[in-house]
Short mmCIF file of C-alpha atoms and ligand atoms in Angstrom, two decimals:
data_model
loop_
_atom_site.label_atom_id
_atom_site.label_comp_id
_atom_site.label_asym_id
_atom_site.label_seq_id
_atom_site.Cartn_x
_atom_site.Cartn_y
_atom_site.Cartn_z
CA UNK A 1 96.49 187.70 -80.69
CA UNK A 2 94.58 184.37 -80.94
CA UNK A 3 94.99 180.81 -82.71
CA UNK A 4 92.57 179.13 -84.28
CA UNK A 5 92.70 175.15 -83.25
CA UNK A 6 90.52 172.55 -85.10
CA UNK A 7 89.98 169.32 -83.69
CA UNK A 8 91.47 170.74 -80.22
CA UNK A 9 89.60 167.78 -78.33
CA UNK A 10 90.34 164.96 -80.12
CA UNK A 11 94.12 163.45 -79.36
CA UNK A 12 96.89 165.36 -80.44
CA UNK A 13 94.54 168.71 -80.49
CA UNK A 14 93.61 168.20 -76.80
CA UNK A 15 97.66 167.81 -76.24
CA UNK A 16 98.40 170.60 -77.90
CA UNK A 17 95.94 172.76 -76.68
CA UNK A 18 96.92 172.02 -73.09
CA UNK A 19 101.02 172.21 -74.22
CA UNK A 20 99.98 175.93 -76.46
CA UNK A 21 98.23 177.32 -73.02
CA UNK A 22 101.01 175.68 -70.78
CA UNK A 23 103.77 178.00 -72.38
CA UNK A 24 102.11 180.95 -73.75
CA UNK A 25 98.99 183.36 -73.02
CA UNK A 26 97.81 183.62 -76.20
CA UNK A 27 94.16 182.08 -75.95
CA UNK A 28 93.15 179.41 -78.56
CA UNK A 29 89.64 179.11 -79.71
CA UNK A 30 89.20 175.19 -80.07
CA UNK A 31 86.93 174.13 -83.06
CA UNK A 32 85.52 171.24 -82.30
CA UNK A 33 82.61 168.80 -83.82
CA UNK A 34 82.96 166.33 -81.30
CA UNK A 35 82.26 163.06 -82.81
CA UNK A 36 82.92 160.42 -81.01
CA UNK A 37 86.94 161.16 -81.46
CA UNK A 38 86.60 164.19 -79.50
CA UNK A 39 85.91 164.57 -76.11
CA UNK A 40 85.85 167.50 -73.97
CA UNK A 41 86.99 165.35 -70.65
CA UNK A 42 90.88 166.09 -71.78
CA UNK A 43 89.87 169.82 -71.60
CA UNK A 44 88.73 169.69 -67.84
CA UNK A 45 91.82 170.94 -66.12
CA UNK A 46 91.17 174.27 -68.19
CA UNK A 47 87.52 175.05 -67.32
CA UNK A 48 87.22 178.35 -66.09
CA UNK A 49 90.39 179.20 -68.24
CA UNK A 50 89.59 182.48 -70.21
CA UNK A 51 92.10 181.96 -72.33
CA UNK A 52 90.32 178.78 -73.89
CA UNK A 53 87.02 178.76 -75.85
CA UNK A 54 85.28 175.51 -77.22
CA UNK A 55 83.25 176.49 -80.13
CA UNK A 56 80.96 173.06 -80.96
CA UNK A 57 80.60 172.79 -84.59
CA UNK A 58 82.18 171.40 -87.73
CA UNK A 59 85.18 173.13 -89.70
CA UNK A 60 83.14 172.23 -92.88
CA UNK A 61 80.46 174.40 -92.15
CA UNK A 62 81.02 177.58 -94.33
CA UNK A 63 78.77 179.90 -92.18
CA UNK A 64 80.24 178.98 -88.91
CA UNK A 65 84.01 179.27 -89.65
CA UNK A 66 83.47 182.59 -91.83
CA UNK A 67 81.70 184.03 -88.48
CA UNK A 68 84.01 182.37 -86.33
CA UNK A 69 87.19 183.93 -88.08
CA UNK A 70 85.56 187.56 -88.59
CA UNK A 71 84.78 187.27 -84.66
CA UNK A 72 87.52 186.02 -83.16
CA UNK A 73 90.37 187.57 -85.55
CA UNK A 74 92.82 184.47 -85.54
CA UNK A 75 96.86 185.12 -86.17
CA UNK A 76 97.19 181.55 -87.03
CA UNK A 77 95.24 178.14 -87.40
CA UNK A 78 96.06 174.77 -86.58
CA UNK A 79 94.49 171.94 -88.54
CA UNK A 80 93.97 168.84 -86.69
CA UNK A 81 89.95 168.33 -87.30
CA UNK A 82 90.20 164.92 -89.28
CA UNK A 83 88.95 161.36 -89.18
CA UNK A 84 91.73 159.26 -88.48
CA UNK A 85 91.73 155.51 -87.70
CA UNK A 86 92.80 153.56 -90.49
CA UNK A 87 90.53 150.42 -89.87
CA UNK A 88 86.89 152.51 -89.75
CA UNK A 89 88.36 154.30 -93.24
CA UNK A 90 88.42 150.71 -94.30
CA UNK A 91 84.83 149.60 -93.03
CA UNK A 92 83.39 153.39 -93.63
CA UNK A 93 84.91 155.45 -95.71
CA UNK A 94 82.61 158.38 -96.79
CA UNK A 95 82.77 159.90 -93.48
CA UNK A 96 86.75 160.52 -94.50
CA UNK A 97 85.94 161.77 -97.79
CA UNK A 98 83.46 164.43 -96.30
CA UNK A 99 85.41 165.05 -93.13
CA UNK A 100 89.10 164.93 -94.42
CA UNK A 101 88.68 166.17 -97.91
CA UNK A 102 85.28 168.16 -98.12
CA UNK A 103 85.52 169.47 -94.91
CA UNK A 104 89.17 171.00 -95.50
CA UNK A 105 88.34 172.22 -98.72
CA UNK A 106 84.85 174.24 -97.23
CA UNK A 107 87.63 175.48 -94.56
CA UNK A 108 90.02 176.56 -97.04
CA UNK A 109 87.49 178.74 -98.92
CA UNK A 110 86.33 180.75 -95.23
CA UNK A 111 90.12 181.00 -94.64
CA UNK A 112 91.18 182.49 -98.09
CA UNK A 113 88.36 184.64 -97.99
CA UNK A 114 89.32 185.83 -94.48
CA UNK A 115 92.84 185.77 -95.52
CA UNK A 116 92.51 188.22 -98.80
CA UNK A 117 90.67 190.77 -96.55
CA UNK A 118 93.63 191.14 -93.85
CA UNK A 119 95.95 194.18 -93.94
CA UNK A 120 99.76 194.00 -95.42
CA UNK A 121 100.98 193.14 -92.13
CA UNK A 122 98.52 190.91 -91.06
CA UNK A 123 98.56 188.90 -94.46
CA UNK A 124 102.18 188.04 -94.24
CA UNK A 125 102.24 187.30 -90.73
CA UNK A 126 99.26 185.01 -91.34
CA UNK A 127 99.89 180.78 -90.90
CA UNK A 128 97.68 178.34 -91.54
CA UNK A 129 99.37 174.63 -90.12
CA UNK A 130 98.24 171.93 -92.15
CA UNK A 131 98.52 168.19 -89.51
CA UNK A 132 99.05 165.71 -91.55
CA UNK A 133 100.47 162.10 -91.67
CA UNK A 134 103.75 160.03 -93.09
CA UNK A 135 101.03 157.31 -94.06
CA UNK A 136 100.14 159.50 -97.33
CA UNK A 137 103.52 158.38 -98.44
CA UNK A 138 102.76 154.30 -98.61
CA UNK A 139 104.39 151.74 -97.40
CA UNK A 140 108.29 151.34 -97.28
CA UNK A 141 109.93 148.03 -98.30
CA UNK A 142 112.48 146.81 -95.24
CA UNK A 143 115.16 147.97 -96.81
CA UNK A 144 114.53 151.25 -98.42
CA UNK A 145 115.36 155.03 -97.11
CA UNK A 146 112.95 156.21 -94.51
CA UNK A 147 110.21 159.21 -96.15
CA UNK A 148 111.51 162.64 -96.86
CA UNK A 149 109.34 165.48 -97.18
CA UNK A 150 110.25 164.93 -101.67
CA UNK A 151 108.94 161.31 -101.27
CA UNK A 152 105.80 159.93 -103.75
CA UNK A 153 102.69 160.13 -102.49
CA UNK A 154 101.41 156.45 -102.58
CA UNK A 155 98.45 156.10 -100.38
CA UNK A 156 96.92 152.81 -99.70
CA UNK A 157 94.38 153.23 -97.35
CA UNK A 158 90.71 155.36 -97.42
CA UNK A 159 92.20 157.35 -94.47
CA UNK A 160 95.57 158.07 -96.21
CA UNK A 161 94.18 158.82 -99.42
CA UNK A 162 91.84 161.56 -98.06
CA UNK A 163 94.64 162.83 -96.41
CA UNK A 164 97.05 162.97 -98.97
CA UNK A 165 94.20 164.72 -100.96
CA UNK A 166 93.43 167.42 -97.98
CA UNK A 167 97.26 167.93 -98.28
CA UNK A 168 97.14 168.70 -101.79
CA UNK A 169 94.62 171.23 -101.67
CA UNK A 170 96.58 173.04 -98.72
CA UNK A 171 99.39 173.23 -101.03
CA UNK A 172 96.99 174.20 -103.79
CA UNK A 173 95.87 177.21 -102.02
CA UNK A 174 99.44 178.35 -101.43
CA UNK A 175 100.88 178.14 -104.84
CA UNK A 176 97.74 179.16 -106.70
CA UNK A 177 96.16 182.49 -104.01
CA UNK A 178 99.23 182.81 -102.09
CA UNK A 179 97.87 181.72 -98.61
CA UNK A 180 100.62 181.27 -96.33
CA UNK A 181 100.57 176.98 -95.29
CA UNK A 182 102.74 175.04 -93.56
CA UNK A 183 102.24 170.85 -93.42
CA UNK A 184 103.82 168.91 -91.18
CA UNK A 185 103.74 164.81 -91.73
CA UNK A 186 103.98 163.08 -88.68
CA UNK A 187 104.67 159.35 -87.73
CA UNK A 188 102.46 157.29 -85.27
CA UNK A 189 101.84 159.31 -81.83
CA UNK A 190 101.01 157.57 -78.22
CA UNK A 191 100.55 159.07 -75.08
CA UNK A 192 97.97 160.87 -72.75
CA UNK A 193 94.20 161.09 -74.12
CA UNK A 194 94.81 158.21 -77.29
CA UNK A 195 91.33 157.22 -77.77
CA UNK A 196 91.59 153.31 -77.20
CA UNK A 197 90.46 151.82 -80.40
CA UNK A 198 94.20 152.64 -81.58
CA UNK A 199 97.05 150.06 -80.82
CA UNK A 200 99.14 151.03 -77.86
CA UNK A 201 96.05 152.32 -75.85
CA UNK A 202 93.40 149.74 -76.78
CA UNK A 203 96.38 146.97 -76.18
CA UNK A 204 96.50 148.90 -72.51
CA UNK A 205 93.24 149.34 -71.93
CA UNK A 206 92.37 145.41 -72.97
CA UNK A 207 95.46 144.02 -70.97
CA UNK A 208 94.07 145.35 -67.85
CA UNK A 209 90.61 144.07 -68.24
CA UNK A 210 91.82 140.61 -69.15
CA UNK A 211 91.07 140.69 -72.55
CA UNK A 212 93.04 138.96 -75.65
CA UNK A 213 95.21 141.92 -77.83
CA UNK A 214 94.58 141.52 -81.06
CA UNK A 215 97.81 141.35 -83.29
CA UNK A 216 97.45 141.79 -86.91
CA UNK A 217 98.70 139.40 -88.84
CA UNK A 218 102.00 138.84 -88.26
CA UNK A 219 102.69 141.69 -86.04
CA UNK A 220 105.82 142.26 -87.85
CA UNK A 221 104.25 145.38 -89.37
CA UNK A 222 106.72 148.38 -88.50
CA UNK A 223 105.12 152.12 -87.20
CA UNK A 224 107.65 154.77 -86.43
CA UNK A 225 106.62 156.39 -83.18
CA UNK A 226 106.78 159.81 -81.61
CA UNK A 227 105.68 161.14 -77.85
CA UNK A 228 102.47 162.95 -78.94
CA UNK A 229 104.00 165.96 -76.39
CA UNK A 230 107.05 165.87 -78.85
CA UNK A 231 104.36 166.06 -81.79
CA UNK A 232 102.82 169.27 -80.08
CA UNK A 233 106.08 170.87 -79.91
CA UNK A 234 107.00 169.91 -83.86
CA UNK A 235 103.89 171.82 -84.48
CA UNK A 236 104.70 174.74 -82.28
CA UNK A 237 107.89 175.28 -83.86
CA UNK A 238 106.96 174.59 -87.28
CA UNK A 239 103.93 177.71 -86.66
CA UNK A 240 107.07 179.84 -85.10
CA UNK A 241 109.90 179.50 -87.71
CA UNK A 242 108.63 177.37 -90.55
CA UNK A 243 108.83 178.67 -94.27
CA UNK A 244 105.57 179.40 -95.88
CA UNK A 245 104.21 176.29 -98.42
CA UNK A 246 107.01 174.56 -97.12
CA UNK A 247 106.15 171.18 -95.66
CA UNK A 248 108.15 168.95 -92.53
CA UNK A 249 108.24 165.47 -91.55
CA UNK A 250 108.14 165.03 -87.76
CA UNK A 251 109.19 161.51 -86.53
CA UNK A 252 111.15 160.37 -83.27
CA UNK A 253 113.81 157.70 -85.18
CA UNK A 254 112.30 155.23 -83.60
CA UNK A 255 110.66 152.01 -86.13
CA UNK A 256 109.14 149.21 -84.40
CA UNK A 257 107.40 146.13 -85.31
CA UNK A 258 103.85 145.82 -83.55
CA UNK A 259 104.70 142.87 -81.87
CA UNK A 260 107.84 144.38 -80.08
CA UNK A 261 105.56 147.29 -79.14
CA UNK A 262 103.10 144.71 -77.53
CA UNK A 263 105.65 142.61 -75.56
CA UNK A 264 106.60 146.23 -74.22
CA UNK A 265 103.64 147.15 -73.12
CA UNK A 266 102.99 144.13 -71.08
CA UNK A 267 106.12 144.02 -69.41
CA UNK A 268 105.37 147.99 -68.60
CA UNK A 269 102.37 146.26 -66.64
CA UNK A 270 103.55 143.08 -65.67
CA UNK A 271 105.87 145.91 -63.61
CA UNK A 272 103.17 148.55 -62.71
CA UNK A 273 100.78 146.32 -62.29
CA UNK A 274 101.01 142.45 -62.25
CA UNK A 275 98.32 140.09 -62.81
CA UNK A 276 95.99 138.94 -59.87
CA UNK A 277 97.38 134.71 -61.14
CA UNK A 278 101.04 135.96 -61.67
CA UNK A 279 100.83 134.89 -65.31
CA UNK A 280 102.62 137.76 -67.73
CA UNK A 281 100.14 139.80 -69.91
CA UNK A 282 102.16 138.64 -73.07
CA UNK A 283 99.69 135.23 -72.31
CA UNK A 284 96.98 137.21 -73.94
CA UNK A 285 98.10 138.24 -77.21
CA UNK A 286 95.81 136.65 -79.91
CA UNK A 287 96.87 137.17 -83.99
CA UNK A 288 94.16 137.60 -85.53
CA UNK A 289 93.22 138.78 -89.40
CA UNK A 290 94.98 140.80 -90.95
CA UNK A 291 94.18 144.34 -91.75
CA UNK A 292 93.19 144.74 -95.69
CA UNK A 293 96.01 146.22 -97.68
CA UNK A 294 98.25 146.93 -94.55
CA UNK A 295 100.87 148.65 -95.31
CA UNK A 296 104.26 146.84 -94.25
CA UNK A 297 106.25 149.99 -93.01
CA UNK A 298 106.21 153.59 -92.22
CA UNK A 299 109.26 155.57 -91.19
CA UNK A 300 110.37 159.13 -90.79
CA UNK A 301 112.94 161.04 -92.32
CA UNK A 302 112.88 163.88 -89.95
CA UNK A 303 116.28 165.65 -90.59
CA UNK A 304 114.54 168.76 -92.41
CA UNK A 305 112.68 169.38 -89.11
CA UNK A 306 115.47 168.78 -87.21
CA UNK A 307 118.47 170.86 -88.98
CA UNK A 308 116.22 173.93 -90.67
CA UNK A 309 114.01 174.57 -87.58
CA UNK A 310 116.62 172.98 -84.52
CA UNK A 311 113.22 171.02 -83.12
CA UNK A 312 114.03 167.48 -81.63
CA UNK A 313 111.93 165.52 -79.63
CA UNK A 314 112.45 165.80 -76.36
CA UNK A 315 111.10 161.55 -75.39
CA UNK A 316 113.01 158.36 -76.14
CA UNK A 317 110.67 155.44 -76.74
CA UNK A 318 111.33 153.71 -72.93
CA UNK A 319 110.67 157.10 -71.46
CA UNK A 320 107.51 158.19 -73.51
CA UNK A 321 105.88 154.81 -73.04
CA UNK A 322 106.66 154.58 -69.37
CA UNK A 323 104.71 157.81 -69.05
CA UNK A 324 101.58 156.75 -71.27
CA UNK A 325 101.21 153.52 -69.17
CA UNK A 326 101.69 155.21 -66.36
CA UNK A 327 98.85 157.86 -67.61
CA UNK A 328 96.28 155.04 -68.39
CA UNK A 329 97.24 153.56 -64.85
CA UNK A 330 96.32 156.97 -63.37
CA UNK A 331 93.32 157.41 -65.49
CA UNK A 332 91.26 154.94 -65.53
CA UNK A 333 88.05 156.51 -65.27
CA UNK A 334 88.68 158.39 -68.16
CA UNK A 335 88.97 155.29 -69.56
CA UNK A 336 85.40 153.84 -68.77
CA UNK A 337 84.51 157.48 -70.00
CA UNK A 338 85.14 156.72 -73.64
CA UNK A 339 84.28 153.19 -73.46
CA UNK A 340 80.37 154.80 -74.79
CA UNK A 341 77.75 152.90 -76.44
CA UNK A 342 79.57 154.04 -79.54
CA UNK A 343 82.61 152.53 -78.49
CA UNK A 344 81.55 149.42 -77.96
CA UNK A 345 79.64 149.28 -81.44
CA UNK A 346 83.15 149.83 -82.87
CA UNK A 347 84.51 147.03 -81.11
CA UNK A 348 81.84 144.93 -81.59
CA UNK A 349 82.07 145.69 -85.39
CA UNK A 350 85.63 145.37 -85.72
CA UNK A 351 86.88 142.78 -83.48
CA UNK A 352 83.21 140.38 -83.25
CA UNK A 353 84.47 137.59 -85.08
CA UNK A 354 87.24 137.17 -83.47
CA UNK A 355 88.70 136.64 -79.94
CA UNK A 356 89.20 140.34 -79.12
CA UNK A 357 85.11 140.83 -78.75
P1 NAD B 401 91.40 162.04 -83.32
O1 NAD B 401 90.53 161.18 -84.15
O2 NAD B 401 91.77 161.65 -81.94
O3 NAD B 401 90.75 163.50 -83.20
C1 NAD B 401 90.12 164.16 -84.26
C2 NAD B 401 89.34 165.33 -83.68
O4 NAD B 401 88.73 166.03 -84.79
C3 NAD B 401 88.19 164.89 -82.75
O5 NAD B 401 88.20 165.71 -81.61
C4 NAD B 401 86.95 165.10 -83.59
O6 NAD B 401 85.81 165.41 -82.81
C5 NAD B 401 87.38 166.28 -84.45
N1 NAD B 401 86.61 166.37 -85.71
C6 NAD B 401 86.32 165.34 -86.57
N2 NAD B 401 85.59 165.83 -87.60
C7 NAD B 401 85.44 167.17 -87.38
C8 NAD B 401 84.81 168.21 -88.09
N3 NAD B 401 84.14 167.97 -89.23
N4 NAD B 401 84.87 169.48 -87.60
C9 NAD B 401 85.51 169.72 -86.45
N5 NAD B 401 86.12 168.77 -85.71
C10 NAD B 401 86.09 167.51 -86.19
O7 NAD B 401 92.69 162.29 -84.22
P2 NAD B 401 94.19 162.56 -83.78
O8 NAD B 401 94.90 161.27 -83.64
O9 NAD B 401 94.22 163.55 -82.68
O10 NAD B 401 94.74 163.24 -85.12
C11 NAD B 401 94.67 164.66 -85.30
C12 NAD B 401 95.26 165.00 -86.66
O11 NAD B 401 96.60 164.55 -86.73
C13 NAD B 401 94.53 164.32 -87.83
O12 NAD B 401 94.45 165.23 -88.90
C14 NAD B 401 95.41 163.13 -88.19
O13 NAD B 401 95.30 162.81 -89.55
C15 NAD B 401 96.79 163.69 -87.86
N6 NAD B 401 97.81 162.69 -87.48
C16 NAD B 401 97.54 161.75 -86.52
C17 NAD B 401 98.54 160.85 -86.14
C18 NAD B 401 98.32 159.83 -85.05
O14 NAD B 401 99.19 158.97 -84.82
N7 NAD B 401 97.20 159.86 -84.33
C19 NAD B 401 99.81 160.91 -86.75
C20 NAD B 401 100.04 161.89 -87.73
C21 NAD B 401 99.03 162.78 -88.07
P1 TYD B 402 96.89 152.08 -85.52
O1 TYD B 402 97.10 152.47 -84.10
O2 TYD B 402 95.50 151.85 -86.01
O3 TYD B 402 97.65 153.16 -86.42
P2 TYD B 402 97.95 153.17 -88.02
O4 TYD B 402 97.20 152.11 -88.69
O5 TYD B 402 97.47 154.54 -88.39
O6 TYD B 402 99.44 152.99 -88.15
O7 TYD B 402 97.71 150.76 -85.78
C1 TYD B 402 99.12 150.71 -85.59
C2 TYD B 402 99.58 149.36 -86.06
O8 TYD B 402 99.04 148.36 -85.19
C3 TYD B 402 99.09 149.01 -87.46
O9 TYD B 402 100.13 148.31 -88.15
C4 TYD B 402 97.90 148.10 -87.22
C5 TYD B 402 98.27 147.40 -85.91
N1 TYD B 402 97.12 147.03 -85.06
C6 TYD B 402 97.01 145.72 -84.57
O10 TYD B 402 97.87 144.86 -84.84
N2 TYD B 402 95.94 145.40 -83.78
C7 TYD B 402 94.96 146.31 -83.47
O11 TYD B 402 93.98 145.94 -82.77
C8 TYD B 402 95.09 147.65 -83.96
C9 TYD B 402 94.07 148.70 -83.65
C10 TYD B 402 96.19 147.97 -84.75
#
């Protein structure tokens, strides 16, 4: 037995993968472009580890994931391969269409075909898990009921939008050929391996090197987050127990406004580790422009999840946090490892107007 992962070195794959090989022995064969999302340094601890293989390549190439599946004879696949940071949808967007869209449509084709050819037993036992986001759903206004898996789709952004699409043609592929899907919707993750041009990381990562944080707007923008360990284990159960074309939001009840999330980071590391003059870290958040079309609210309605499958996450908010500041503490190089040339384009891009630069 074997799982497919795509996207295994990128955030959340690279969690899961190391939280799939943690608690079981079935190997996972870890589809992987690499662009500059994904990054094989998260992998290290399992070089040498049999039961992972890293397969280079793109999930949109028809030829390689037709060989790849006929080789390697997956039980399952897990989708994560994606481009996923809402502000580069918004200065770039075609990569999103072709990645997020394209791409999971080419895959869907290898896997149906790979699918129809299984026997009985195989066929029905077959899962493919769709990782998708609560941001296809829009943005909620203060007061209204947090998503359920029923809600509209109303995406705003490039990045949701080719998402919502990818998860349309997942469910597509169940109803009309029968293939056996399972989405899950998930709210913000933070934690270990969060490349640092996303908020809690890059507020981190700039905090320490004396850098302003760049608030959007009025910071009172509100992201539901979730442990991304917590994530991994949605995912695992959802692949265990979850009903075929059935889809589950995965959220950790836990909305907060950027700004809060900002003041909690620096007085993680005004704790950990104070500033050389004393001064509190808070002294370097900046507001700066807002994002276009920002949407006001996200929040997860993750009772489905919760009563249907008995998952819960196992991380409140203090403790996960404490342990991803604590992580970036501890890694550091890792840190400087990402920071590439193409990392400091992005910046440069995004933030070069402004204070953040
Ligand atoms: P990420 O950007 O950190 O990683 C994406 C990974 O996909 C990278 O390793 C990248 O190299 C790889 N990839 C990109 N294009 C590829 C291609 N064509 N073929 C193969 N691999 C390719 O993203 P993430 O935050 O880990 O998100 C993973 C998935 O979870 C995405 O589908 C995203 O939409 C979804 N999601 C993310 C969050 C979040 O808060 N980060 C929340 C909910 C859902
Ligand atoms: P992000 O981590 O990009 O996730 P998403 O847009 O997918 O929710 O951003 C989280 C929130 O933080 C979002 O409301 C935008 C805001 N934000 C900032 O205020 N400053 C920043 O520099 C970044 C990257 C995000």
């Amino acid at each position: 037995m074997t799982i497919l992962v795509t996207g295994g070195a990128g955030f959340i794959g690279s969690n899961f993968v190391l939280g799939w090989l943690a608690q079981s022995d079935e190997p996972v064969v870890n589809l992987d472009k690499l662009t500059y999302a994904g990054n094989l340094q998260n992998l290290v601890s399992l070089n040498g580890d049999t039961r992972h293989v890293f397969v280079q390549g793109d999930f949109g190439d028809a030829a390689l994931v037709q060989s790849l599946l006929a080789r390697q004879q997956p039980r399952a696949i897990v989708n994560f391969a994606a481009e996923s940071h809402v502000d580069r949808s918004i200065s770039g967007p075609s990569e999103f269409i072709q990645t997020n869209i394209v791409g999971t449509f080419t895959m869907l084709e290898a896997v149906r075909a790979y699918w129809g050819a299984l026997d009985a037993p195989a066929k029905a036992s077959f899962r493919l898990l769709h990782v998708s986001t609560d941001e296809v759903y829009g943005s909620l206004a203060k007061a209204e009921a947090a998503f359920t898996e029923t809600h509209r789709y109303e995406p705003n952004s490039p990045y949701s939008a080719s998402k919502a699409a990818s998860d349309h043609l997942v469910r597509a592929y169940h109803h009309t050929y029968g293939l056996p899907v399972l989405t899950t919707n998930c709210s913000n993750n933070y934690g270990p391996f969060h490349f640092p041009e996303k908020l809690i990381p890059l507020m981190i990562v700039n905090a320490l090197a004396g850098k302003p944080l760049p608030v959007y707007g009025d910071g009172q923008q509100i992201r539901d987050w979730l442990y991304v360990r917590d994530h991994c284990s949605a995912i695992r159960r959802a692949l265990q127990a979850g009903q075929p074309g059935e889809t589950y939001n995965v959220g950790g009840w836990n909305e907060m406004p950027n700004l809060d999330i900002v003041h909690t980071v620096c007085a993680l590391l005004d704790e950990l580790k104070p500033r050389a003059d004393g001064k509190p870290y808070k002294d370097q958040i900046t507001f700066v422009t807002d994002r276009p079309g920002h949407d006001r609210r996200y929040a997860i309605d993750a009772r489905k999840i919760e009563q249907q499958l008995g998952w819960k996450p196992a991380e409140t908010f203090a403790t996960g946090i404490l342990k991803t500041v604590q992580w970036y503490l501890d890694n550091q190089a890792w840190v400087t490892n990402v920071q590439s040339g193409a990392y400091r384009d992005w910046v440069a891009k995004q933030y070069g107007a402004q204070p953040a630069a």
